[in-house]
XYZ file of C-alpha atoms in Angstrom:
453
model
C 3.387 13.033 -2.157
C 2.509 12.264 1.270
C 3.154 8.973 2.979
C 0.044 7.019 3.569
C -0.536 4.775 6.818
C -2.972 2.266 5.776
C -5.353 1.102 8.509
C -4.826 -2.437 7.308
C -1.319 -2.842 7.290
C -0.966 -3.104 11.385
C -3.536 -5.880 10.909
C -1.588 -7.469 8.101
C 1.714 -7.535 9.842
C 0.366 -8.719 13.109
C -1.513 -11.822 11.355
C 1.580 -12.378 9.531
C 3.782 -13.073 12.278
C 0.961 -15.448 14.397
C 0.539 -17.144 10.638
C 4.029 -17.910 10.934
C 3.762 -19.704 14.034
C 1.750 -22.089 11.968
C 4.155 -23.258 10.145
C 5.971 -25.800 12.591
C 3.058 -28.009 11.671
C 3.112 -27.216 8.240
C 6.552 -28.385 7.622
C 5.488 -31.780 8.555
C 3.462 -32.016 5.393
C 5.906 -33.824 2.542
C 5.363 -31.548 -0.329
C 7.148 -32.900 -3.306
C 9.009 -30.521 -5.993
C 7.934 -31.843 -9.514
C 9.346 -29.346 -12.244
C 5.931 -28.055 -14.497
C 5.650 -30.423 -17.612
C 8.565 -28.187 -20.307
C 8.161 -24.541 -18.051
C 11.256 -23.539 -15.722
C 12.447 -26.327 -13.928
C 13.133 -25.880 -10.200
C 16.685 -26.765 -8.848
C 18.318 -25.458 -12.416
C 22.055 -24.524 -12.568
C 23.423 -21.854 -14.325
C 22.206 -18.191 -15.084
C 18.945 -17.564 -16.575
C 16.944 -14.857 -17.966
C 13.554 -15.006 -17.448
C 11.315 -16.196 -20.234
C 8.989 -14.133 -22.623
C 6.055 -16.437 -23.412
C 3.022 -16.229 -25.376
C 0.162 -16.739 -22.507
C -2.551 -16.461 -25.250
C -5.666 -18.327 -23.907
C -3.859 -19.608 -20.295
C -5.294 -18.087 -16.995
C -2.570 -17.399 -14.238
C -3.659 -17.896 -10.599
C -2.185 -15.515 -7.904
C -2.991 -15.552 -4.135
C -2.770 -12.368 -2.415
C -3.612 -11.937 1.615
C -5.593 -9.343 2.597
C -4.491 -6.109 3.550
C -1.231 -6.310 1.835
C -1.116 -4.730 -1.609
C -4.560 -2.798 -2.677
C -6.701 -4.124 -5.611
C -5.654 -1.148 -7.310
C -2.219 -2.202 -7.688
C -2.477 -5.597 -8.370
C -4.850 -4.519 -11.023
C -2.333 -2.191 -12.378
C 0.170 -5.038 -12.681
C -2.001 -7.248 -14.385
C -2.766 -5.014 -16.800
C 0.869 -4.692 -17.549
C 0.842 -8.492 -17.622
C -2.150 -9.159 -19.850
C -1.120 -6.954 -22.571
C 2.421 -8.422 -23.182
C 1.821 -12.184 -22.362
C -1.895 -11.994 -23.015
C -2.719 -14.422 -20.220
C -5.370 -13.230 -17.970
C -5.075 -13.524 -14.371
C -7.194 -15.065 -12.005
C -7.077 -13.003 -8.364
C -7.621 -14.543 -4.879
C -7.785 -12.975 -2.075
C -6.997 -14.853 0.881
C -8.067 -14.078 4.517
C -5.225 -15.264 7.698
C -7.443 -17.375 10.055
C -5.738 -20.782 9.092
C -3.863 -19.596 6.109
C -0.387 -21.501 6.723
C -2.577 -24.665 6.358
C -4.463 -23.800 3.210
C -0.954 -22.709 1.510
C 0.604 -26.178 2.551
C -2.428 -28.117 1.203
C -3.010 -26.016 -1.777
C 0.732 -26.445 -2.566
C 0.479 -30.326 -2.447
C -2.190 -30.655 -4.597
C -1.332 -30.982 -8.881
C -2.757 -27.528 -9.257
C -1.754 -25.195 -7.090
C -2.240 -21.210 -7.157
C 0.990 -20.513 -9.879
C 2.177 -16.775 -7.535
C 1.664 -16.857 -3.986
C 2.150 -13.512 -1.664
C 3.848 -15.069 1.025
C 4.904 -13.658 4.585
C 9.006 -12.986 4.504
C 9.638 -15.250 7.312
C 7.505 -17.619 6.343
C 8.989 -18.953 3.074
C 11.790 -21.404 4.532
C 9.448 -23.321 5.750
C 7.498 -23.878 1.982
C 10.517 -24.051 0.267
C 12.373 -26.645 2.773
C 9.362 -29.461 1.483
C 10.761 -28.876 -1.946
C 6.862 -26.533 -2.835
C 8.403 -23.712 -4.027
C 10.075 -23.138 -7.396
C 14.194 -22.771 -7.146
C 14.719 -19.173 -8.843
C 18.583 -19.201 -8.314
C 19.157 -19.059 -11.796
C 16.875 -16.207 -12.374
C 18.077 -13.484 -9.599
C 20.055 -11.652 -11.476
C 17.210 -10.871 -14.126
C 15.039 -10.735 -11.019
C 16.544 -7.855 -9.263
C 16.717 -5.810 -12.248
C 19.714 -4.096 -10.938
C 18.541 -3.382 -7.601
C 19.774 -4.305 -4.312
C 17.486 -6.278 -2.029
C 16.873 -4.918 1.349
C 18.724 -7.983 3.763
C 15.661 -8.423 5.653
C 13.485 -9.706 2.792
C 15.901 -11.685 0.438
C 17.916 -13.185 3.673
C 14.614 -15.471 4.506
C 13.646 -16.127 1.264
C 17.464 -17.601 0.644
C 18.298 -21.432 2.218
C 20.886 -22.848 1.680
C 22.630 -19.971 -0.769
C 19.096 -21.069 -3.062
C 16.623 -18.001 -3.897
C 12.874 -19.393 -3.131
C 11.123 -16.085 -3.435
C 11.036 -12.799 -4.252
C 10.906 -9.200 -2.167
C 7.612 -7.548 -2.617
C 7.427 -4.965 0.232
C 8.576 -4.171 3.970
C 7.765 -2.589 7.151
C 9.995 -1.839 9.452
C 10.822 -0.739 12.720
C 11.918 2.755 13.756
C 12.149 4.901 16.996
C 9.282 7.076 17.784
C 9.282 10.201 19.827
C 7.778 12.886 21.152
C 9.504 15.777 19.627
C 7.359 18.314 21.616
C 8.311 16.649 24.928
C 12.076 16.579 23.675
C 11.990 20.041 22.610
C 10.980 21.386 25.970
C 14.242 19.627 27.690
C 16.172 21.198 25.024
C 16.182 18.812 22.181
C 15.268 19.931 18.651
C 17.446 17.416 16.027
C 16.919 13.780 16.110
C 19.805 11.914 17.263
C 22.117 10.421 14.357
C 24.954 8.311 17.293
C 24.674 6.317 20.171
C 26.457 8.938 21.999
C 23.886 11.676 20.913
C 20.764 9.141 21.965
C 21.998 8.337 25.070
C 22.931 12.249 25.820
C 19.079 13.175 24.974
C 17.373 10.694 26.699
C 19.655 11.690 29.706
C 18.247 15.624 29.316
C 14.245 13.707 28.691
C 15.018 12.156 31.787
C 16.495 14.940 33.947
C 13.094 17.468 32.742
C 10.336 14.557 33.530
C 11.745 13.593 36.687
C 8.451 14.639 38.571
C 6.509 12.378 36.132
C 5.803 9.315 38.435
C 6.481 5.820 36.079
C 8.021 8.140 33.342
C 10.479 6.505 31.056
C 12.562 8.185 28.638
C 12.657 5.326 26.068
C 9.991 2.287 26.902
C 11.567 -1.296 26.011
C 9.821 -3.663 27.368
C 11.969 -6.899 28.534
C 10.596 -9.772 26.836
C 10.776 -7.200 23.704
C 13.003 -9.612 21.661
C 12.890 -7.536 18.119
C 13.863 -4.787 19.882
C 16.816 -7.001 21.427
C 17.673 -8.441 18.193
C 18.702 -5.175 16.903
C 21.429 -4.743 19.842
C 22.594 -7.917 19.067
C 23.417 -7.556 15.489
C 25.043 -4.214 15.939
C 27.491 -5.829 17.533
C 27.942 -8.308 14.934
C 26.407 -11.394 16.599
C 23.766 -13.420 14.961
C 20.560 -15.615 16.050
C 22.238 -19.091 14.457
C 24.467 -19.677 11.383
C 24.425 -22.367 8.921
C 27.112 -24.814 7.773
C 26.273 -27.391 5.662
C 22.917 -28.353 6.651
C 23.532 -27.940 10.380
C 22.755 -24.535 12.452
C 24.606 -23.285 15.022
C 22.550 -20.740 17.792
C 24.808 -18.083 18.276
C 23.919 -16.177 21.589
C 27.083 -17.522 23.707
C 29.525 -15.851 21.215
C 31.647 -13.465 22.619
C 29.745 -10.910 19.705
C 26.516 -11.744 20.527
C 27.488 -11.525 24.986
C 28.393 -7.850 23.885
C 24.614 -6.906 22.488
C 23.199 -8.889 25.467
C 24.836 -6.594 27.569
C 24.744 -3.292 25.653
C 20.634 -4.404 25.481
C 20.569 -5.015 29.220
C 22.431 -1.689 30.150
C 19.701 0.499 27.722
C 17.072 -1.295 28.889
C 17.855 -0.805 32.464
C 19.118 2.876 31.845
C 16.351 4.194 30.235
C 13.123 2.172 30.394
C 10.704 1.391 34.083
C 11.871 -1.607 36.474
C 8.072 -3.089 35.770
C 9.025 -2.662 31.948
C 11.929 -5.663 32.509
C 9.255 -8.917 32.423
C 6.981 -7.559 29.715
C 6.513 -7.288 26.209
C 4.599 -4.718 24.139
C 1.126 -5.567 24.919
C 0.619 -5.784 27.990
C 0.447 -2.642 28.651
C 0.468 -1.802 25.057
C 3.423 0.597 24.700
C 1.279 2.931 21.638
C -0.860 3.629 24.611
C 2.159 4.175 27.718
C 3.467 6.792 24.806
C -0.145 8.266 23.926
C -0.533 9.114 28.010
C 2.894 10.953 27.721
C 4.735 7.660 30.550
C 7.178 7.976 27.826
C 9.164 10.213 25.587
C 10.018 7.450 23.250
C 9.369 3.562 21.692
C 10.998 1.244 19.048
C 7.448 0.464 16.844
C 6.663 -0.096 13.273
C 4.923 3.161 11.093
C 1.204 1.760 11.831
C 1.834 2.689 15.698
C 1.721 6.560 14.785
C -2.061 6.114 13.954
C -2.653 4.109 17.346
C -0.666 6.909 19.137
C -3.200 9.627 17.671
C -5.993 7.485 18.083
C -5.409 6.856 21.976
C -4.700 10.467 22.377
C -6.419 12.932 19.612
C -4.384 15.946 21.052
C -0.846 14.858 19.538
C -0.837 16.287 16.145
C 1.557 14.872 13.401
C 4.022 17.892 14.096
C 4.200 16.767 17.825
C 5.642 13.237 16.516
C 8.672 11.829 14.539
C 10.734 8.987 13.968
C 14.469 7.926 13.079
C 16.214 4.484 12.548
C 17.989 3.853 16.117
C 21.340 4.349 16.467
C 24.077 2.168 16.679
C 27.176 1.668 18.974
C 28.803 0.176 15.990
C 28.667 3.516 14.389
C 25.857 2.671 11.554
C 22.214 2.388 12.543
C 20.969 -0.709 14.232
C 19.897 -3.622 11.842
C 16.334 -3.438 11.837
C 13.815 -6.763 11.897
C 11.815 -6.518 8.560
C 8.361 -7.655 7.859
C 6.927 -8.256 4.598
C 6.171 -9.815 1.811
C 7.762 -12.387 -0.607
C 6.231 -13.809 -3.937
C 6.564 -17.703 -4.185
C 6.205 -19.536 -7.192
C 4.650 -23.122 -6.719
C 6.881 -25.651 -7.743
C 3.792 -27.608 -9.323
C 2.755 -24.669 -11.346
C 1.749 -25.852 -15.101
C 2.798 -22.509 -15.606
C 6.184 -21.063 -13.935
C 7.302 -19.610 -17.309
C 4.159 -17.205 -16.786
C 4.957 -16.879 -13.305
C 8.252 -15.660 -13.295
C 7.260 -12.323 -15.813
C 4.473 -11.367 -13.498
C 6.719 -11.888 -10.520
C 9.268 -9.804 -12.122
C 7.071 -7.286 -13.233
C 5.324 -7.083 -9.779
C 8.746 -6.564 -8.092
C 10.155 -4.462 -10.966
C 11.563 -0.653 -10.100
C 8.518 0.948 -12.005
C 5.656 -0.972 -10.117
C 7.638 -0.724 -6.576
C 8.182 3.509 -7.238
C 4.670 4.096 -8.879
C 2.419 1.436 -6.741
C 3.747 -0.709 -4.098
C 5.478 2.772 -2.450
C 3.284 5.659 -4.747
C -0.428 3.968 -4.163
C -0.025 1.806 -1.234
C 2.807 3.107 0.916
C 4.842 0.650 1.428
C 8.284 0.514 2.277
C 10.216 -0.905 -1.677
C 11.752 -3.958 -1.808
C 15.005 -2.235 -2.473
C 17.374 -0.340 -1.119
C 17.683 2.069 -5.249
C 13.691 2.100 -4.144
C 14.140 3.473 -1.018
C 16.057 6.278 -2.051
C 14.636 6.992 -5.111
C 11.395 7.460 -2.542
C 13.127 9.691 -0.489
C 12.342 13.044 -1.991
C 8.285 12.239 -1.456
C 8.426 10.298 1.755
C 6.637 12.104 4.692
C 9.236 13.026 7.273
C 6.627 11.872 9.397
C 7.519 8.706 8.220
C 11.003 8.818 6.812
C 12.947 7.079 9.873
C 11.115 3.806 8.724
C 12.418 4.100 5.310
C 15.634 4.675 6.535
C 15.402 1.823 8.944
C 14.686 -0.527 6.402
C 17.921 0.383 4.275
C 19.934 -2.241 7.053
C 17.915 -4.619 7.935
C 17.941 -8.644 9.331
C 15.808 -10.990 9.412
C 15.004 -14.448 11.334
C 17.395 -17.851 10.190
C 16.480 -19.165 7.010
C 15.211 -22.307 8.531
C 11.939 -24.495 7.774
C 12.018 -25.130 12.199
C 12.053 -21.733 12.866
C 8.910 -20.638 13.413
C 8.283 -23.557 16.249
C 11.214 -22.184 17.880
C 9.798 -18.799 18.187
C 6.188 -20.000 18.614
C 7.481 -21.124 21.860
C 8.773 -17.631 22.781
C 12.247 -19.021 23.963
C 13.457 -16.379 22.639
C 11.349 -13.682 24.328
C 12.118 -15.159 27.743
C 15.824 -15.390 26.549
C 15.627 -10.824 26.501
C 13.556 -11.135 29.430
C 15.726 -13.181 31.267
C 18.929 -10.897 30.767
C 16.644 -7.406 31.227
C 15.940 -8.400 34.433
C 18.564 -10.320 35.731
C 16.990 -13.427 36.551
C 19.879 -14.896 34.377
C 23.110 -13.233 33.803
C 23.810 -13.024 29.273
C 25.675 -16.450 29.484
C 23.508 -18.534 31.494
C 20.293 -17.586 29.534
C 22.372 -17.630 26.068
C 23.134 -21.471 26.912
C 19.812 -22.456 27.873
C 18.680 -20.442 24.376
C 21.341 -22.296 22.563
C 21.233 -25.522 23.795
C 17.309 -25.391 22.434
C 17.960 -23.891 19.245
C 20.345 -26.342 18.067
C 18.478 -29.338 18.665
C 15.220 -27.617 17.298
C 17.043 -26.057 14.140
C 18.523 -28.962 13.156
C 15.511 -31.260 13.814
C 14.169 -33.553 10.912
């Protein structure tokens, strides 16, 4: 089976992430959590299984953005659904212009969509105005004896309570030109920091005549791409105690990534590279015109590569999860998708079995990775894939098997719709601040915006 890179998907994981910078103002919207009149109440103690109900004559309303899973799938699990509840299900398709508002409104009201495909990052903020349905009880019959990839069921967790449940991810990998390493001597992707560094050093030494070349372009203000530095060396964004967070950039763990990012960055990518981010130049298209043997990029950046330049062929390209100092490979950033279960819902009994049978080992193998390519929601999923996965795109799956994600806080997204964090990477990539002084400024700002009411 070959791996299949979906046109749609770059579209649906950039609109995901500027949806989520919608969300500061939708947390100001009180959403009250009302249990559903007899069906699974929300908050419940204890360990559940989920129910088997007769759904004979009920309609069950799921919300689905665009460009996530194909109608083909969803059409496969509701055909699953239909013949053992023998509810029918109602499908909407939702587009992203405005879409964090239309979720918070739709989730006030007394009859809300009862499944709701929800961006990963995006479902602290829902769930901290008490709209979502508390599945604590239910994760253990939820995961169906598999193991969550971090990146998905971290954000979907507050406060050590499960609000949603891992659909799918994309993740972030290196990508390089393996014809451009082969000719300085290069023909095995590195598996160490040691062996990474060594290659880009031999890149380096046969493209010296290239003017503006970089062996590996990371772009300053490239903060994903920082993140993963800083979590290989065991420090975090901010940590929770109670109900207070805690930024975490001035401890002495997180210093070390600052650092270990700053010397990479400055080893291996241009001086202009130090104040920019991705875009601006786009780094799909610095790659494509050969200023670079290498870029940190999700899977959907192989088909810009091509696209910008026709004459690099699949065998000409490949990827691998970048290696750690720490010895493992660096946590990657995760997007994705969650399923939410309104906490209005007449009918969350319904809701739970087809949120457990969308997110169930047979659907994940046979649909959400089989017919639409997605990275599964697991890490049994992952390597039950790896037999069939492209090696075109295998360094994505592997990625994804450690992976991170952003604090499980409803204030987040403000904080990085801001970009403090951005000019946090850029700061320490180019100097302008040395890894303490821009980690206080950082933290100060986190802590009083993390922990605001």
């Amino acid at each position: 089976m070959r791996y299949k890179a979906v046109p749609s998907k770059p579209v649906s994981v950039r609109r995901r992430a500027a949806a989520a910078l919608g969300l500061g103002l939708a947390a100001a919207l009180a959403l009250s959590a009302c249990s559903s009149g007899g069906n699974a109440a929300a908050g419940s103690s204890g360990v559940k299984t989920v129910p088997t109900t007769s759904g004979k004559g009920k309609t069950l309303t799921v919300w689905v953005m665009t460009g996530d899973y194909t109608p083909k799938t969803i059409a496969a699990i509701n055909k699953e659904f239909t013949a053992k509840t023998g509810a029918k299900v109602n499908v909407q398709t939702q587009q992203w212009a405005n879409i964090t508002t239309k979720i918070s409104t739709a989730l006030a009201t007394s009859t809300p969509p009862d499944v709701l495909d929800l961006g990963n990052t995006q479902v602290a903020s829902y769930a901290a105005n008490g709209a979502l349905l508390d599945l604590t009880s239910y994760k253990k019959d939820l995961q169906q004896g598999q193991t969550w990839l971090g990146g998905l069921e971290e954000p979907a967790t507050i406060s050590n309570h499960l609000y949603a449940v891992p659909g799918f991810a994309g993740a972030r990998a290196v990508i390089y030109n393996k014809s451009m390493w082969s000719k300085a001597g290069i023909t095995t992707a590195p598996t160490t920091y040691d062996e990474l560094t060594a290659d880009l050093d031999k890149v380096a030494a046969a493209n010296k005549s290239t003017a503006d070349f970089s062996p590996f372009y990371l772009p300053g203000k490239y903060w994903y791409a920082g993140m993963q530095f800083v979590w290989d060396a065991g420090g975090q964004i901010a940590t929770q105690s109670g109900k207070t967070w805690k930024a975490g950039f001035a401890s002495s763990k997180a210093q070390q990534g600052l650092a270990d990012f700053k010397t990479f960055q400055n080893t291996y990518s241009t001086k202009a590279s130090q104040t920019l981010d991705t875009d601006t130049p786009a780094q799909e298209t610095i790659f494509a015109d050969g200023k670079t043997s290498a870029i940190l990029d999700n899977n959907w950046a192989l088909g810009l590569i091509q696209k910008a330049n026709p004459k690099l062929a699949t065998s000409d390209l490949g990827s691998f999860p970048f290696p750690g100092k720490s010895g493992k490979t660096q946590p990657a950033m995760l997007g994705g998708s969650d399923w939410g279960i309104a906490a209005k819902s007449k009918n969350t009994d319904l809701a739970l079995e087809w949120t457990k049978l969308a997110t169930s080992p047979s659907i994940q193998s046979k649909w959400v990775y089989g017919n639409d390519g997605w990275i599964p929601n697991s890490t049994e999923g992952i390597k039950a894939a790896d037999a069939t996965v492209d090696p075109f795109q295998k360094g994505f799956f592997d990625a994804a098997l450690n992976s991170k994600a952003t604090p499980a806080s409803g204030n987040w997204a403000a904080l990085e719709g801001n970009e403090a964090i951005n000019n946090l990477f850029e700061a320490v990539a180019s100097g302008s601040k040395t890894p303490q002084a821009a980690a206080d400024s950082f933290d100060s700002a986190a802590n009083t915006q993390l922990n605001s009411k």
